PDB file of C-alpha atoms in Angstrom:
ATOM      1  CA  MET A   1     -12.124 -14.689  20.712  1.00 44.00           C
ATOM      2  CA  GLU A   2     -11.681 -11.049  20.266  1.00 49.00           C
ATOM      3  CA  LYS A   3      -8.372 -11.274  18.750  1.00 53.00           C
ATOM      4  CA  GLU A   4      -9.333 -13.806  16.280  1.00 52.00           C
ATOM      5  CA  SER A   5     -12.244 -11.437  15.335  1.00 56.00           C
ATOM      6  CA  GLN A   6      -9.462  -8.941  14.820  1.00 85.00           C
ATOM      7  CA  ILE A   7      -7.630 -11.069  12.076  1.00 92.00           C
ATOM      8  CA  ARG A   8      -8.843 -10.881   8.449  1.00 95.00           C
ATOM      9  CA  GLN A   9      -8.028 -12.516   5.308  1.00 97.00           C
ATOM     10  CA  ILE A  10      -7.389 -11.305   2.119  1.00 97.00           C
ATOM     11  CA  THR A  11     -10.017 -12.549  -0.408  1.00 97.00           C
ATOM     12  CA  ALA A  12      -8.848 -10.786  -3.338  1.00 97.00           C
ATOM     13  CA  ILE A  13      -6.677  -8.147  -5.087  1.00 97.00           C
ATOM     14  CA  VAL A  14      -7.682  -6.528  -8.305  1.00 97.00           C
ATOM     15  CA  ALA A  15      -6.069  -4.056 -10.225  1.00 97.00           C
ATOM     16  CA  GLN A  16      -7.345  -0.680 -10.796  1.00 96.00           C
ATOM     17  CA  LYS A  17      -7.315   1.272 -13.778  1.00 95.00           C
ATOM     18  CA  ARG A  18      -4.849   3.396 -12.676  1.00 90.00           C
ATOM     19  CA  PRO A  19      -1.428   1.605 -13.462  1.00 90.00           C
ATOM     20  CA  GLY A  20       0.380   0.597 -10.323  1.00 90.00           C
ATOM     21  CA  ARG A  21      -2.658   0.490  -7.588  1.00 94.00           C
ATOM     22  CA  PHE A  22      -4.924  -2.508  -6.435  1.00 97.00           C
ATOM     23  CA  ASN A  23      -8.032  -3.073  -4.324  1.00 97.00           C
ATOM     24  CA  VAL A  24      -7.900  -5.017  -1.609  1.00 97.00           C
ATOM     25  CA  PHE A  25     -10.556  -7.445  -0.553  1.00 98.00           C
ATOM     26  CA  LEU A  26     -10.817  -8.939   2.793  1.00 97.00           C
ATOM     27  CA  ASN A  27     -13.453 -11.318   3.853  1.00 96.00           C
ATOM     28  CA  GLY A  28     -15.303 -10.638   0.501  1.00 95.00           C
ATOM     29  CA  GLN A  29     -15.706  -7.066   1.100  1.00 96.00           C
ATOM     30  CA  TYR A  30     -13.830  -4.219  -0.755  1.00 97.00           C
ATOM     31  CA  ALA A  31     -11.541  -2.881   2.193  1.00 95.00           C
ATOM     32  CA  PHE A  32      -8.836  -0.173   0.588  1.00 95.00           C
ATOM     33  CA  PRO A  33      -6.426   0.604  -2.533  1.00 95.00           C
ATOM     34  CA  VAL A  34      -2.784   0.104  -2.199  1.00 96.00           C
ATOM     35  CA  ALA A  35       0.363   1.108  -4.184  1.00 94.00           C
ATOM     36  CA  GLU A  36       1.922  -1.679  -6.110  1.00 94.00           C
ATOM     37  CA  SER A  37       5.215  -0.589  -4.258  1.00 93.00           C
ATOM     38  CA  VAL A  38       2.931  -1.747  -0.960  1.00 95.00           C
ATOM     39  CA  LEU A  39       1.507  -4.679  -2.299  1.00 95.00           C
ATOM     40  CA  ILE A  40       5.272  -5.992  -3.032  1.00 95.00           C
ATOM     41  CA  LYS A  41       7.172  -4.377   0.146  1.00 95.00           C
ATOM     42  CA  TYR A  42       4.522  -6.706   2.258  1.00 96.00           C
ATOM     43  CA  ARG A  43       4.080  -9.433  -0.117  1.00 97.00           C
ATOM     44  CA  LEU A  44       0.143  -9.287   0.008  1.00 97.00           C
ATOM     45  CA  TYR A  45      -1.438 -12.320  -1.586  1.00 97.00           C
ATOM     46  CA  LYS A  46      -4.926 -14.262  -1.513  1.00 97.00           C
ATOM     47  CA  GLY A  47      -5.394 -16.040   1.318  1.00 96.00           C
ATOM     48  CA  MET A  48      -3.241 -14.295   3.670  1.00 97.00           C
ATOM     49  CA  GLU A  49      -4.383 -12.957   7.091  1.00 97.00           C
ATOM     50  CA  VAL A  50      -3.684  -9.758   8.339  1.00 96.00           C
ATOM     51  CA  ASP A  51      -4.454  -7.971  11.507  1.00 95.00           C
ATOM     52  CA  GLN A  52      -5.247  -4.360  12.608  1.00 94.00           C
ATOM     53  CA  LYS A  53      -1.583  -3.554  13.371  1.00 95.00           C
ATOM     54  CA  LEU A  54      -0.513  -4.972   9.608  1.00 95.00           C
ATOM     55  CA  LEU A  55      -3.352  -2.764   8.274  1.00 95.00           C
ATOM     56  CA  GLN A  56      -2.166   0.281  10.003  1.00 96.00           C
ATOM     57  CA  GLN A  57       1.478  -0.149   8.367  1.00 96.00           C
ATOM     58  CA  ILE A  58       0.317  -0.543   5.033  1.00 96.00           C
ATOM     59  CA  SER A  59      -1.702   2.383   5.070  1.00 94.00           C
ATOM     60  CA  ASN A  60       0.882   4.592   6.716  1.00 93.00           C
ATOM     61  CA  ASP A  61       3.425   2.962   3.650  1.00 94.00           C
ATOM     62  CA  ASP A  62       0.635   3.562   1.107  1.00 93.00           C
ATOM     63  CA  GLN A  63       0.114   7.216   1.839  1.00 92.00           C
ATOM     64  CA  VAL A  64       3.863   7.597   1.539  1.00 90.00           C
ATOM     65  CA  ALA A  65       4.029   5.617  -1.420  1.00 88.00           C
ATOM     66  CA  GLN A  66       1.070   8.593  -2.839  1.00 87.00           C
ATOM     67  CA  ALA A  67       3.159  11.201  -1.792  1.00 86.00           C
ATOM     68  CA  ILE A  68       6.292  10.199  -3.996  1.00 81.00           C
ATOM     69  CA  ILE A  69       4.200   9.859  -6.894  1.00 78.00           C
ATOM     70  CA  ARG A  70       2.401  13.090  -6.768  1.00 77.00           C
ATOM     71  CA  CYS A  71       6.095  14.841  -6.362  1.00 77.00           C
ATOM     72  CA  TRP A  72       7.377  12.935  -9.556  1.00 70.00           C
ATOM     73  CA  ILE A  73       4.396  13.666 -11.386  1.00 69.00           C
ATOM     74  CA  THR A  74       4.832  17.577 -10.590  1.00 71.00           C
ATOM     75  CA  CYS A  75       8.220  17.983 -10.534  1.00 68.00           C
ATOM     76  CA  PRO A  76      10.234  14.842 -11.682  1.00 58.00           C
ATOM     77  CA  THR A  77      12.970  16.775 -12.422  1.00 63.00           C
ATOM     78  CA  ASN A  78      13.444  17.864  -8.709  1.00 59.00           C
ATOM     79  CA  CYS A  79      12.444  15.088  -6.804  1.00 58.00           C
ATOM     80  CA  GLY A  80      15.054  12.529  -7.751  1.00 58.00           C
ATOM     81  CA  PRO A  81      16.388   9.758  -5.178  1.00 57.00           C
ATOM     82  CA  ASN A  82      20.243  11.787  -5.590  1.00 55.00           C
ATOM     83  CA  THR A  83      18.483  15.153  -6.118  1.00 53.00           C
ATOM     84  CA  ARG A  84      20.399  17.020  -2.905  1.00 52.00           C
ATOM     85  CA  TRP A  85      23.597  15.650  -4.352  1.00 44.00           C
ATOM     86  CA  ASN A  86      23.136  15.603  -8.172  1.00 45.00           C
ATOM     87  CA  LYS A  87      22.437  19.719  -8.401  1.00 46.00           C
ATOM     88  CA  SER A  88      25.507  21.740  -9.338  1.00 45.00           C
TER      89      SER A  88
END
């Protein structure tokens, strides 16, 4: 029974005012924000059941996504995926 209580259900996914960001609700309560890329990667949808392990993976990937976005905002010419190879 303990494992069953750790599994939660996504009850809503709502777009934030910030483009590319969404709020995820679990069991009817706000749980966490997530980047659009992470939402797509994990194919999150209303009604999906998630466990603690998956929530941790989502959180880790969201932190990476936020770091990439910050890099693009602060230095768009120096943070491309092929930056090392394109420099003369």
